[in-house]
Short mmCIF file of C-alpha atoms in Angstrom, two decimals:
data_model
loop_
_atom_site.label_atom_id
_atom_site.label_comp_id
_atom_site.label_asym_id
_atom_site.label_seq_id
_atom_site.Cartn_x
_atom_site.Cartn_y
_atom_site.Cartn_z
CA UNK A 1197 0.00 0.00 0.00
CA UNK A 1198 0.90 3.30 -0.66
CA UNK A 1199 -0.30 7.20 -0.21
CA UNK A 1200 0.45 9.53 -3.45
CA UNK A 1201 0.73 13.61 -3.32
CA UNK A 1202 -2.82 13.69 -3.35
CA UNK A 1203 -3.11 12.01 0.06
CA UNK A 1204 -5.01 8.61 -1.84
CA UNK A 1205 -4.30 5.14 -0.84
CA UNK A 1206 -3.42 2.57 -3.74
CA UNK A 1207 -3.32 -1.15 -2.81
CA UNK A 1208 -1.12 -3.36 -4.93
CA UNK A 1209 0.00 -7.10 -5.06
CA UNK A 1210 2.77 -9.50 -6.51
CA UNK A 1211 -0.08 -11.83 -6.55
CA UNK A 1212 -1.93 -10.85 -10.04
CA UNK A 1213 -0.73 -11.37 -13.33
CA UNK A 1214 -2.94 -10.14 -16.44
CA UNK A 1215 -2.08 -11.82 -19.87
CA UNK A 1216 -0.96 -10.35 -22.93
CA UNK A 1217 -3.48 -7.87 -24.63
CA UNK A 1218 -3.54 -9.18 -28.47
CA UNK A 1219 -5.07 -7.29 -31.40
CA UNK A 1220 -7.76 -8.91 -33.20
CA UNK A 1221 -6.81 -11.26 -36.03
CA UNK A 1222 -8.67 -13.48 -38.38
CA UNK A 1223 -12.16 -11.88 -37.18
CA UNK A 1224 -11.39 -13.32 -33.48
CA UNK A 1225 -11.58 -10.63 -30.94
CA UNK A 1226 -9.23 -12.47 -28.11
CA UNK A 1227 -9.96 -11.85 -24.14
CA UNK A 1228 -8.14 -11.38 -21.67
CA UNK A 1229 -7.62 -12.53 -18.00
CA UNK A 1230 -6.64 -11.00 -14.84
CA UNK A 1231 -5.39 -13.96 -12.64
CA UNK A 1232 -4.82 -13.77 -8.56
CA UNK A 1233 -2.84 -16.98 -7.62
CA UNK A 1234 -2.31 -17.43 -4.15
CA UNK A 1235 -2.03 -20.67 -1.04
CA UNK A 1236 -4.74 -20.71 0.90
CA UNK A 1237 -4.42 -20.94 4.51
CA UNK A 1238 -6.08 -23.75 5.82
CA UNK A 1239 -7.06 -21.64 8.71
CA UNK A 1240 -8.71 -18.81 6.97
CA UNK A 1241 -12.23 -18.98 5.11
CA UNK A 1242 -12.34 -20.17 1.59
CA UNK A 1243 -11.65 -17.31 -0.67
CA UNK A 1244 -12.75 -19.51 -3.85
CA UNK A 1245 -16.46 -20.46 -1.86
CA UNK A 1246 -16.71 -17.28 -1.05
CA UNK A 1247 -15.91 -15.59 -4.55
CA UNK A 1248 -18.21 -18.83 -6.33
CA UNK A 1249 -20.93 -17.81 -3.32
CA UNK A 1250 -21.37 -14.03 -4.89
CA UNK A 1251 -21.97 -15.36 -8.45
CA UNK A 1252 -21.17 -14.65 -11.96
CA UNK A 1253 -23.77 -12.26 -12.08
CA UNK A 1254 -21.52 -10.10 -9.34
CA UNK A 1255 -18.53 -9.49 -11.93
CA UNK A 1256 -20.45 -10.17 -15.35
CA UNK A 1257 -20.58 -6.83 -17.35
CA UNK A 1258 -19.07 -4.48 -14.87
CA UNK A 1259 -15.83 -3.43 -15.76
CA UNK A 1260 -12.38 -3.70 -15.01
CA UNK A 1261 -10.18 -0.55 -14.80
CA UNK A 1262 -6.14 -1.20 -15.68
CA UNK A 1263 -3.52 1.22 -14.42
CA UNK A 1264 0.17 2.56 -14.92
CA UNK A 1265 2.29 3.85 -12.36
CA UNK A 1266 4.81 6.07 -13.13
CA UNK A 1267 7.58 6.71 -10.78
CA UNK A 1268 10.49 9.66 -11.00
CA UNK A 1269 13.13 7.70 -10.18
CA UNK A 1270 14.34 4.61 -9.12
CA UNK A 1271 14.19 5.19 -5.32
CA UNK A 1272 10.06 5.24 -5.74
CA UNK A 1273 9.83 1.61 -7.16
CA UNK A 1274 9.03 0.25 -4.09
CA UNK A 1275 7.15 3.66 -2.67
CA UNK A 1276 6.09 5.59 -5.53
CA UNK A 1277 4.62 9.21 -5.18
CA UNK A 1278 2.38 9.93 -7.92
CA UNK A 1279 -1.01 8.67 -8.38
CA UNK A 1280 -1.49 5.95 -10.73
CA UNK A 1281 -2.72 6.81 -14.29
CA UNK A 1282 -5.45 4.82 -15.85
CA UNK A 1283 -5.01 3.53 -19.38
CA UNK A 1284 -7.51 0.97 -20.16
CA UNK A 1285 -10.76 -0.17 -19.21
CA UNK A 1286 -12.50 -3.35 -20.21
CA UNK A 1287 -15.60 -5.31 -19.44
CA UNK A 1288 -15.41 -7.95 -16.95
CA UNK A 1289 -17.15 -11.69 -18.54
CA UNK A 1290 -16.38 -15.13 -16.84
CA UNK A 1291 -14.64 -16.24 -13.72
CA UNK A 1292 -12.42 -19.27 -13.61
CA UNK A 1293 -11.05 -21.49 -10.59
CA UNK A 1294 -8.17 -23.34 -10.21
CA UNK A 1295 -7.03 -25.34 -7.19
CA UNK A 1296 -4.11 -27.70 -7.32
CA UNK A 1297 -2.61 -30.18 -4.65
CA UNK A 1298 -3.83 -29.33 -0.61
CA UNK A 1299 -3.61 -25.15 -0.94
CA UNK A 1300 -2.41 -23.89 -4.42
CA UNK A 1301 -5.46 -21.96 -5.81
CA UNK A 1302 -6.15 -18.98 -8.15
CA UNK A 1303 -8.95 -17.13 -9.43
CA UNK A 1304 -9.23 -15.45 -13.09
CA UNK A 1305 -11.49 -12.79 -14.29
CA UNK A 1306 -11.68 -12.47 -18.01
CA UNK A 1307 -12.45 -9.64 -19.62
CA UNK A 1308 -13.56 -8.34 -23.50
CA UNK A 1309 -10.43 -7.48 -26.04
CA UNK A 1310 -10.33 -3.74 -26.89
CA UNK A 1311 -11.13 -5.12 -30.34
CA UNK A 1312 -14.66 -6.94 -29.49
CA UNK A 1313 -17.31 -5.65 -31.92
CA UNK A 1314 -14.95 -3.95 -33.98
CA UNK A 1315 -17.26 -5.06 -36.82
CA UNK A 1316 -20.34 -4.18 -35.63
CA UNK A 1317 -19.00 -0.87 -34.06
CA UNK A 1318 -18.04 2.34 -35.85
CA UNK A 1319 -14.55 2.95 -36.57
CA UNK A 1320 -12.85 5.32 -33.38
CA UNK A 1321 -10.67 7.71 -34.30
CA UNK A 1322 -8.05 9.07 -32.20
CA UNK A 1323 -8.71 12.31 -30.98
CA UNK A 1324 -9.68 14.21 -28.17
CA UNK A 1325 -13.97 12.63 -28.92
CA UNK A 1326 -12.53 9.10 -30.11
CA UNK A 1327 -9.99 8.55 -27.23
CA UNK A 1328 -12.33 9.54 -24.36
CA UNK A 1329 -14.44 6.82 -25.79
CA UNK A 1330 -11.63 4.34 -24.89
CA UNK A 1331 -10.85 5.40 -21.87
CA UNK A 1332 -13.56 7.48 -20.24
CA UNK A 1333 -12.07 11.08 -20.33
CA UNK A 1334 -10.80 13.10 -22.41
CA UNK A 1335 -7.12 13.73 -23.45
CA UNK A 1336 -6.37 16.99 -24.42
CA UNK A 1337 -2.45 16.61 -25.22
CA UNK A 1338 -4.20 14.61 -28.89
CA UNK A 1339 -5.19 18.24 -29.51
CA UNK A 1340 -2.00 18.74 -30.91
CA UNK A 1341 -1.57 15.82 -33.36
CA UNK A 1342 -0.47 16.39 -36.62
CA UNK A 1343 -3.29 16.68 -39.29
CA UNK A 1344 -0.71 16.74 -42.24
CA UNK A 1345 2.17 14.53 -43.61
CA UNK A 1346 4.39 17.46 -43.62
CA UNK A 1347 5.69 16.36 -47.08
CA UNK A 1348 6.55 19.25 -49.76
CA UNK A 1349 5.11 19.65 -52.47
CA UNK A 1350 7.62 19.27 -55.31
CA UNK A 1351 7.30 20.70 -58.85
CA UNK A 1352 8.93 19.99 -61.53
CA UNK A 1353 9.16 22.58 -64.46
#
């Protein structure tokens, strides 16, 4: 856990691993996954009962918010400073459960590719309108994106 300048606690974990994010190929849109792997202690309550106890329905649809951290130098890799920044946001699908020998156990949530219904949707482009779409706010730095190819014109006479 950590506090940034802003005086907001972010929890993190060693725990989770997320899988690659692929582009769409062949007309498959791939998913992705979110997985928490852990040992459960024999002694504690049963995080996958209690996870399987709230239901699909609890995580189906809503969605799942991914986020950078940036740090200012290396002494903040273990305590960063600044708030984390969010860059993507999917929508959460399925749950899957894994247990293996007496205590090994993880959990995965997967989640929509950024390229689901890319045929049925309309094309986003990336501006200030078509990048708030992606990710919920606007950025106003796309503002100052080229809108020419800078090439000169050459005549010949």
């Amino acid at each position: 856990m950590f506090t940034d300048i802003n005086g907001d606690k972010w929890f993190g974990t060693q725990l989770a691993s997320v899988s690659s994010l692929a582009s769409a190929l062949d007309g498959q849109a791939p998913e992705g996954s979110l997985t928490l792997s852990f040992f459960q202690d024999p002694d504690a309550d049963n995080l996958i009962a209690q996870v399987k106890e709230l239901g699909l329905q609890y995580i189906k649809g809503r969605p799942i918010t991914f986020y950078i951290q940036p740090i200012n130098s290396q002494s903040e890799f273990y305590a960063p400073a600044v708030a984390p920044v969010q860059w993507l946001q999917r929508t959460m699908r399925t749950l899957v459960f894994r247990e293996s020998g007496a205590q090994d156990r993880s959990i995965s949530v997967t989640f929509e590719a950024w390229s689901e219904n890319r045929r049925a949707s309309r094309r986003i482009i990336l501006n200030t309108e078509g990048h708030a779409k992606l990710i919920g706010e606007e950025n106003p730095s796309l503002e100052f994106m080229p809108t020419d190819d800078f090439e000169e014109e050459k005549l010949f006479g």
